[in-house]
Amino acid sequence: MKYVLFGHGGSGNHGCEAIVRTTLRMLPEGSKVDVYSTDIGRDQKFGLSEEAEFFQYRNRKDSKPGYYLSKVIYKISGNYDPINRFALKRALENQNAVCLSVGGDNYCNAEPKRHASRNKLFSKKNKTVLWGCSVTPELMDDPFFVEDMKRYSLITARESITYNALKNAGISNVKLVSDPAFTLEKQEIELPALFGTRRIVGINVSPLVMKYELGNNILLKNIEKLIEFLLEDTEYGIALIPHVLLSKNNDLMPLRKLYEAYKDSGRICMVDDDDTLNCCQLKYVISNCSFMVAARTHASIAAYSSSVPTLVLGYSVKSRGIAKDLFGTEEHYVLPVDQITGDQKVKEAFKWILEHEESIRNNYRIIMPDYIRKAFTAAELIKGL
């Protein structure tokens, strides 16, 4: 069987890398797989492109006239089809393939119609799968997206909020699974020296999540108060861990500011400041933390699947839904960024995680093996196609 993976944002986003890396290992052995990426250079850098045949989405660098013509058509008509036909011309020549949209949160971002257009184009000659997804529930109020979801041969929802929203909208081709990245293997590397001296709290902050705050840099002020609490009232060390390193969406930007502010304490370190670690290596670092505070969903997934007690700084359905499925509630485990007022919220929420470490770890021991196995059920559903 031929498989096509599309919607991959490149390995500069290590969450995207983790989804593709684990998905490739779930597909039947010996399958022919084409992966379409927005940044094949980063896929090559982190070794992901060695596992399948990778192709770059075409863009304006390939053909300025064709790209800009399709953009003009989109501006006039609001139709993404010309842009997608241009960008995916070679991929659309496939017939009788199983085409997986692997972005995960492509229907949570600002341009879900672009992804609906891709589904429409691919599904004309192939079976399409919305793979390990979260979908903003409000989209199901729009008949356009309901029809789009029905066009997929299979939807694997990675959390129950999405699953229930789709089922309530009359979508029958949806199954509840776990995010494939829960199955990601760790790759051992040499840890920063600080890890050998004390227990570590990992902190991940992103420019993306900061866009959802109420303003006035309130999230960074909260993280500063958390760090000051850890330095003054505990013996923990702090590891600042980026998980997305894209030019316009780079976790290193806020994390470097935090490092510069507190480096003289001798109890804080930067991880992957030179952008050399892949998602498996970053998961190994996170797995060696005693606690995690994570803005990026896949940084939290690396922590959850390593049984690290974690506070998520949430901004969408995906973080809420995953926490709800793991713990029975999102309360205490997810702090919505758009509800943060004052500069003590993150510190107080994290103190709850500290105080309940034992019960959280016990919960992991009970539920995590089956929860991880549940990710592999999606692979069996794919084979059924």
Short mmCIF file of C-alpha atoms in Angstrom, two decimals:
data_model
loop_
_atom_site.label_atom_id
_atom_site.label_comp_id
_atom_site.label_asym_id
_atom_site.label_seq_id
_atom_site.Cartn_x
_atom_site.Cartn_y
_atom_site.Cartn_z
CA MET A 1 0.00 0.00 0.00
CA LYS A 2 1.17 3.53 -0.76
CA TYR A 3 0.97 6.10 2.04
CA VAL A 4 1.24 9.86 1.75
CA LEU A 5 1.81 12.03 4.83
CA PHE A 6 0.91 15.70 4.36
CA GLY A 7 0.45 18.68 6.67
CA HIS A 8 3.91 18.17 8.23
CA GLY A 9 5.35 21.50 9.38
CA GLY A 10 9.00 20.39 9.45
CA SER A 11 11.22 19.17 12.28
CA GLY A 12 11.99 22.67 13.53
CA ASN A 13 8.75 21.98 15.38
CA HIS A 14 9.76 18.90 17.38
CA GLY A 15 6.10 18.07 17.98
CA CYS A 16 5.63 17.69 14.23
CA GLU A 17 8.81 15.64 14.11
CA ALA A 18 7.55 13.37 16.91
CA ILE A 19 4.22 12.76 15.16
CA VAL A 20 5.84 11.85 11.83
CA ARG A 21 8.61 9.77 13.42
CA THR A 22 6.16 7.65 15.42
CA THR A 23 3.62 7.43 12.59
CA LEU A 24 6.22 6.04 10.20
CA ARG A 25 6.92 3.25 12.68
CA MET A 26 3.21 2.42 12.95
CA LEU A 27 2.68 1.89 9.22
CA PRO A 28 2.97 -1.67 7.87
CA GLU A 29 6.55 -2.79 7.37
CA GLY A 30 7.73 -2.41 3.79
CA SER A 31 5.16 0.26 2.92
CA LYS A 32 5.98 2.91 0.34
CA VAL A 33 5.70 6.26 2.13
CA ASP A 34 6.00 9.82 0.79
CA VAL A 35 6.16 12.66 3.31
CA TYR A 36 5.47 16.26 2.24
CA SER A 37 7.18 18.82 4.45
CA THR A 38 7.32 22.59 4.64
CA ASP A 39 10.98 22.36 5.73
CA ILE A 40 12.81 19.32 4.44
CA GLY A 41 16.12 20.90 5.43
CA ARG A 42 15.26 20.58 9.13
CA ASP A 43 13.98 17.04 8.57
CA GLN A 44 17.38 16.17 7.12
CA LYS A 45 19.21 17.95 9.94
CA PHE A 46 17.49 15.86 12.62
CA GLY A 47 17.65 12.58 10.69
CA LEU A 48 13.92 12.21 10.13
CA SER A 49 14.16 12.15 6.33
CA GLU A 50 16.20 8.94 6.48
CA GLU A 51 13.05 7.01 7.42
CA ALA A 52 10.95 7.70 4.29
CA GLU A 53 11.05 9.63 1.03
CA PHE A 54 10.59 13.32 1.78
CA PHE A 55 9.41 16.03 -0.58
CA GLN A 56 9.34 19.79 -0.09
CA TYR A 57 6.07 21.60 -0.50
CA ARG A 58 6.52 23.84 -3.50
CA ASN A 59 6.59 27.54 -2.68
CA ARG A 60 7.35 30.90 -4.18
CA LYS A 61 11.07 30.04 -4.37
CA ASP A 62 10.24 27.27 -6.83
CA SER A 63 8.03 29.29 -9.15
CA LYS A 64 7.16 32.88 -8.37
CA PRO A 65 4.62 33.33 -11.21
CA GLY A 66 2.67 30.17 -10.38
CA TYR A 67 2.68 30.82 -6.67
CA TYR A 68 1.55 34.41 -6.93
CA LEU A 69 -1.12 33.56 -9.50
CA SER A 70 -2.62 31.02 -7.11
CA LYS A 71 -2.46 33.62 -4.31
CA VAL A 72 -4.34 36.13 -6.46
CA ILE A 73 -7.04 33.55 -7.20
CA TYR A 74 -7.34 32.85 -3.47
CA LYS A 75 -7.63 36.56 -2.62
CA ILE A 76 -10.41 37.01 -5.16
CA SER A 77 -12.37 33.81 -4.55
CA GLY A 78 -11.40 32.72 -1.05
CA ASN A 79 -10.64 29.28 -2.51
CA TYR A 80 -7.46 27.56 -1.31
CA ASP A 81 -7.58 24.89 -4.04
CA PRO A 82 -5.26 26.70 -6.49
CA ILE A 83 -2.59 27.21 -3.80
CA ASN A 84 -2.80 23.60 -2.69
CA ARG A 85 -2.74 22.29 -6.26
CA PHE A 86 0.39 24.32 -6.84
CA ALA A 87 2.10 23.28 -3.61
CA LEU A 88 1.16 19.58 -3.83
CA LYS A 89 1.18 18.98 -7.58
CA ARG A 90 3.32 15.83 -7.41
CA ALA A 91 1.50 14.41 -4.39
CA LEU A 92 -1.88 14.82 -6.08
CA GLU A 93 -0.75 12.52 -8.88
CA ASN A 94 -1.05 9.59 -6.46
CA GLN A 95 -4.08 7.35 -6.82
CA ASN A 96 -5.42 4.68 -4.48
CA ALA A 97 -3.10 5.78 -1.69
CA VAL A 98 -3.93 6.33 1.97
CA CYS A 99 -3.21 10.00 2.66
CA LEU A 100 -2.69 11.04 6.29
CA SER A 101 -3.03 14.65 7.42
CA VAL A 102 -0.47 14.58 10.22
CA GLY A 103 -0.43 18.14 11.57
CA GLY A 104 -2.33 17.21 14.74
CA ASP A 105 -3.75 20.65 15.42
CA ASN A 106 -4.26 21.80 11.82
CA TYR A 107 -7.94 22.34 12.62
CA CYS A 108 -7.09 24.41 15.68
CA ASN A 109 -5.10 27.08 13.85
CA ALA A 110 -6.07 30.19 11.93
CA GLU A 111 -6.48 28.59 8.50
CA PRO A 112 -8.52 25.39 8.82
CA LYS A 113 -10.04 25.97 5.37
CA ARG A 114 -6.59 25.42 3.85
CA HIS A 115 -6.52 21.93 5.33
CA ALA A 116 -10.11 21.25 4.31
CA SER A 117 -9.11 22.14 0.76
CA ARG A 118 -6.25 19.63 0.89
CA ASN A 119 -8.61 16.95 2.09
CA LYS A 120 -10.99 17.70 -0.78
CA LEU A 121 -8.19 17.44 -3.35
CA PHE A 122 -6.63 14.25 -1.98
CA SER A 123 -9.93 12.45 -1.36
CA LYS A 124 -10.89 12.57 -5.06
CA LYS A 125 -8.52 9.69 -5.87
CA ASN A 126 -7.40 8.41 -2.46
CA LYS A 127 -8.57 7.61 1.04
CA THR A 128 -7.79 10.37 3.51
CA VAL A 129 -7.19 10.19 7.26
CA LEU A 130 -7.20 13.05 9.76
CA TRP A 131 -4.51 11.59 11.98
CA GLY A 132 -4.13 12.05 15.75
CA CYS A 133 -6.05 15.30 15.60
CA SER A 134 -7.59 17.94 17.79
CA VAL A 135 -10.39 20.03 16.30
CA THR A 136 -11.77 23.27 17.73
CA PRO A 137 -15.34 22.21 18.67
CA GLU A 138 -16.86 25.46 17.41
CA LEU A 139 -15.88 24.50 13.86
CA MET A 140 -18.65 21.92 13.97
CA ASP A 141 -21.19 24.75 14.02
CA ASP A 142 -20.21 25.39 10.39
CA PRO A 143 -21.75 22.98 7.83
CA PHE A 144 -18.66 23.48 5.63
CA PHE A 145 -16.42 21.76 8.18
CA VAL A 146 -18.99 19.07 9.01
CA GLU A 147 -18.97 18.08 5.32
CA ASP A 148 -15.19 18.24 5.30
CA MET A 149 -14.97 15.83 8.25
CA LYS A 150 -17.36 13.42 6.56
CA ARG A 151 -15.06 13.40 3.53
CA TYR A 152 -12.27 11.73 5.52
CA SER A 153 -12.29 7.94 5.38
CA LEU A 154 -11.09 7.89 8.99
CA ILE A 155 -10.50 10.42 11.77
CA THR A 156 -8.40 9.45 14.79
CA ALA A 157 -9.07 11.98 17.56
CA ARG A 158 -6.35 12.19 20.18
CA GLU A 159 -8.58 13.44 22.99
CA SER A 160 -12.20 13.13 24.05
CA ILE A 161 -13.27 16.78 23.69
CA THR A 162 -12.58 16.57 19.95
CA TYR A 163 -14.07 13.07 19.73
CA ASN A 164 -17.33 14.12 21.39
CA ALA A 165 -17.62 17.32 19.34
CA LEU A 166 -17.29 15.32 16.11
CA LYS A 167 -19.71 12.59 17.21
CA ASN A 168 -22.26 15.20 18.31
CA ALA A 169 -22.01 16.78 14.86
CA GLY A 170 -22.98 13.47 13.24
CA ILE A 171 -19.46 12.41 12.21
CA SER A 172 -19.40 8.60 12.28
CA ASN A 173 -15.89 7.95 10.90
CA VAL A 174 -14.09 9.01 14.08
CA LYS A 175 -12.22 6.88 16.62
CA LEU A 176 -10.71 7.91 19.95
CA VAL A 177 -6.99 7.12 20.22
CA SER A 178 -3.91 8.60 21.91
CA ASP A 179 -1.51 10.99 20.21
CA PRO A 180 1.07 8.87 18.33
CA ALA A 181 3.87 10.83 20.02
CA PHE A 182 3.06 9.06 23.31
CA THR A 183 4.91 6.10 21.76
CA LEU A 184 8.09 8.09 20.99
CA GLU A 185 11.26 6.39 22.15
CA LYS A 186 13.90 8.29 24.12
CA GLN A 187 17.46 8.66 22.84
CA GLU A 188 20.05 8.94 25.59
CA ILE A 189 22.46 11.89 25.49
CA GLU A 190 24.80 13.56 27.96
CA LEU A 191 22.72 15.76 30.24
CA PRO A 192 23.73 19.25 31.40
CA ALA A 193 25.89 19.05 34.53
CA LEU A 194 23.14 20.58 36.66
CA PHE A 195 21.11 17.35 36.33
CA GLY A 196 23.77 15.51 38.33
CA THR A 197 23.57 17.84 41.32
CA ARG A 198 19.87 18.08 42.23
CA ARG A 199 16.28 17.40 41.15
CA ILE A 200 15.25 19.46 38.14
CA VAL A 201 12.13 21.38 37.12
CA GLY A 202 11.89 21.66 33.34
CA ILE A 203 10.29 24.82 31.96
CA ASN A 204 9.08 25.34 28.39
CA VAL A 205 7.63 28.69 27.27
CA SER A 206 6.69 29.62 23.72
CA PRO A 207 5.97 32.81 21.77
CA LEU A 208 2.81 31.12 20.45
CA VAL A 209 1.21 30.66 23.84
CA MET A 210 2.19 34.21 24.80
CA LYS A 211 -0.13 35.47 22.05
CA TYR A 212 -3.08 34.20 24.08
CA GLU A 213 -2.21 36.04 27.30
CA LEU A 214 -4.15 39.05 28.50
CA GLY A 215 -1.22 41.35 27.80
CA ASN A 216 1.64 43.19 29.47
CA ASN A 217 3.93 40.12 29.31
CA ILE A 218 1.91 38.58 32.14
CA LEU A 219 3.01 35.02 31.32
CA LEU A 220 6.74 35.78 31.50
CA LYS A 221 6.19 37.68 34.74
CA ASN A 222 4.50 34.58 36.12
CA ILE A 223 7.38 32.37 35.02
CA GLU A 224 9.82 34.77 36.69
CA LYS A 225 7.88 34.48 39.96
CA LEU A 226 7.93 30.69 39.61
CA ILE A 227 11.70 30.67 39.09
CA GLU A 228 12.24 32.98 42.05
CA PHE A 229 10.12 30.67 44.22
CA LEU A 230 12.16 27.65 43.13
CA LEU A 231 15.46 29.42 43.78
CA GLU A 232 14.49 30.96 47.13
CA ASP A 233 12.20 28.35 48.71
CA THR A 234 13.39 25.00 47.26
CA GLU A 235 16.58 23.21 46.29
CA TYR A 236 15.44 22.41 42.75
CA GLY A 237 17.46 23.25 39.68
CA ILE A 238 15.78 24.64 36.58
CA ALA A 239 16.22 23.50 32.96
CA LEU A 240 14.85 25.77 30.22
CA ILE A 241 13.79 23.48 27.37
CA PRO A 242 12.72 24.71 23.91
CA HIS A 243 10.54 22.46 21.75
CA VAL A 244 9.85 24.59 18.66
CA LEU A 245 12.69 26.49 17.01
CA LEU A 246 11.25 28.22 13.95
CA SER A 247 12.34 31.63 12.72
CA LYS A 248 9.05 33.34 13.61
CA ASN A 249 8.03 31.01 16.43
CA ASN A 250 11.14 30.21 18.45
CA ASP A 251 10.96 29.06 22.07
CA LEU A 252 14.56 30.16 22.58
CA MET A 253 13.54 33.83 22.44
CA PRO A 254 11.69 33.95 25.81
CA LEU A 255 13.82 31.19 27.35
CA ARG A 256 17.10 33.02 26.71
CA LYS A 257 15.70 36.11 28.42
CA LEU A 258 14.88 34.02 31.46
CA TYR A 259 18.30 32.39 31.46
CA GLU A 260 20.11 35.74 31.30
CA ALA A 261 18.04 37.04 34.20
CA TYR A 262 18.81 34.10 36.53
CA LYS A 263 22.05 32.49 35.31
CA ASP A 264 24.09 33.92 38.17
CA SER A 265 22.16 31.70 40.58
CA GLY A 266 24.14 28.70 39.33
CA ARG A 267 20.94 26.65 39.43
CA ILE A 268 19.55 27.22 35.94
CA CYS A 269 20.65 25.85 32.56
CA MET A 270 19.66 26.17 28.91
CA VAL A 271 18.95 22.98 26.97
CA ASP A 272 19.57 22.82 23.20
CA ASP A 273 20.61 26.46 22.94
CA ASP A 274 22.46 25.51 19.73
CA ASP A 275 19.43 23.78 18.11
CA THR A 276 21.03 20.34 17.68
CA LEU A 277 18.75 17.93 19.56
CA ASN A 278 15.99 15.90 17.89
CA CYS A 279 12.65 15.09 19.53
CA CYS A 280 13.88 11.75 20.93
CA GLN A 281 16.82 13.44 22.63
CA LEU A 282 14.64 16.21 24.00
CA LYS A 283 12.28 13.59 25.40
CA TYR A 284 15.26 12.00 27.19
CA VAL A 285 16.08 15.36 28.78
CA ILE A 286 12.47 15.91 29.82
CA SER A 287 12.23 12.37 31.20
CA ASN A 288 15.09 13.20 33.58
CA CYS A 289 13.22 16.17 35.05
CA SER A 290 11.34 15.69 38.30
CA PHE A 291 8.61 18.13 37.22
CA MET A 292 7.68 19.96 34.02
CA VAL A 293 5.95 23.23 33.17
CA ALA A 294 5.10 23.14 29.47
CA ALA A 295 3.51 25.52 27.01
CA ARG A 296 4.04 23.26 23.97
CA THR A 297 1.66 20.31 23.77
CA HIS A 298 4.33 17.86 22.66
CA ALA A 299 6.71 18.96 25.41
CA SER A 300 3.90 17.99 27.79
CA ILE A 301 3.35 14.70 25.93
CA ALA A 302 7.06 13.89 26.32
CA ALA A 303 6.67 14.55 30.05
CA TYR A 304 3.36 12.71 30.49
CA SER A 305 4.62 9.60 28.69
CA SER A 306 7.75 9.66 30.89
CA SER A 307 5.57 9.89 34.04
CA VAL A 308 6.81 13.39 34.93
CA PRO A 309 4.26 15.45 36.92
CA THR A 310 3.41 18.35 34.64
CA LEU A 311 1.62 21.69 34.65
CA VAL A 312 0.48 22.70 31.16
CA LEU A 313 0.12 26.33 30.14
CA GLY A 314 -2.82 25.73 27.82
CA TYR A 315 -4.35 27.71 25.01
CA SER A 316 -6.51 25.26 23.03
CA VAL A 317 -8.70 22.18 23.12
CA LYS A 318 -5.75 19.80 22.70
CA SER A 319 -4.14 20.49 26.10
CA ARG A 320 -7.48 20.46 27.88
CA GLY A 321 -8.65 17.26 26.24
CA ILE A 322 -5.46 15.28 26.83
CA ALA A 323 -5.34 16.28 30.50
CA LYS A 324 -9.00 15.40 30.95
CA ASP A 325 -8.44 11.93 29.50
CA LEU A 326 -5.35 11.30 31.63
CA PHE A 327 -6.54 12.65 34.96
CA GLY A 328 -10.32 12.81 34.67
CA THR A 329 -10.21 16.61 34.86
CA GLU A 330 -8.22 19.48 33.42
CA GLU A 331 -8.44 21.41 36.69
CA HIS A 332 -5.03 21.80 38.35
CA TYR A 333 -3.27 20.16 35.40
CA VAL A 334 -3.93 22.84 32.76
CA LEU A 335 -3.71 26.57 33.43
CA PRO A 336 -5.44 28.43 30.56
CA VAL A 337 -3.14 31.25 29.51
CA ASP A 338 -6.03 33.57 28.72
CA GLN A 339 -7.18 33.31 32.34
CA ILE A 340 -3.89 34.33 33.94
CA THR A 341 -4.24 37.54 35.93
CA GLY A 342 -1.66 38.82 38.38
CA ASP A 343 1.87 37.39 38.54
CA GLN A 344 1.37 34.51 41.01
CA LYS A 345 -0.96 32.18 39.08
CA VAL A 346 1.68 29.88 37.56
CA LYS A 347 3.59 29.62 40.84
CA GLU A 348 0.46 28.71 42.80
CA ALA A 349 -0.67 26.19 40.17
CA PHE A 350 2.77 24.59 40.16
CA LYS A 351 2.81 24.35 43.96
CA TRP A 352 -0.31 22.18 43.68
CA ILE A 353 1.60 19.86 41.33
CA LEU A 354 4.49 19.74 43.82
CA GLU A 355 2.17 18.91 46.70
CA HIS A 356 0.45 16.11 44.76
CA GLU A 357 3.54 14.52 43.22
CA GLU A 358 2.95 11.08 44.74
CA SER A 359 -0.69 10.79 43.65
CA ILE A 360 0.15 12.01 40.14
CA ARG A 361 2.91 9.42 39.80
CA ASN A 362 0.58 6.71 41.11
CA ASN A 363 -1.98 7.72 38.49
CA TYR A 364 0.66 7.45 35.78
CA ARG A 365 1.56 3.93 36.91
CA ILE A 366 -2.08 2.88 36.63
CA ILE A 367 -3.14 4.49 33.37
CA MET A 368 -0.10 5.22 31.25
CA PRO A 369 0.69 1.72 29.90
CA ASP A 370 -2.81 1.29 28.47
CA TYR A 371 -2.97 4.91 27.36
CA ILE A 372 0.23 4.48 25.32
CA ARG A 373 -1.00 1.18 23.88
CA LYS A 374 -4.13 2.98 22.78
CA ALA A 375 -2.05 4.99 20.31
CA PHE A 376 -1.27 1.78 18.43
CA THR A 377 -4.96 1.09 17.82
CA ALA A 378 -4.80 3.82 15.19
CA ALA A 379 -2.26 1.75 13.27
CA GLU A 380 -4.69 -1.16 13.16
CA LEU A 381 -7.43 1.14 11.90
CA ILE A 382 -5.12 2.30 9.10
CA LYS A 383 -4.50 -1.28 8.05
CA GLY A 384 -8.24 -1.75 7.83
CA LEU A 385 -8.39 0.84 5.08
#
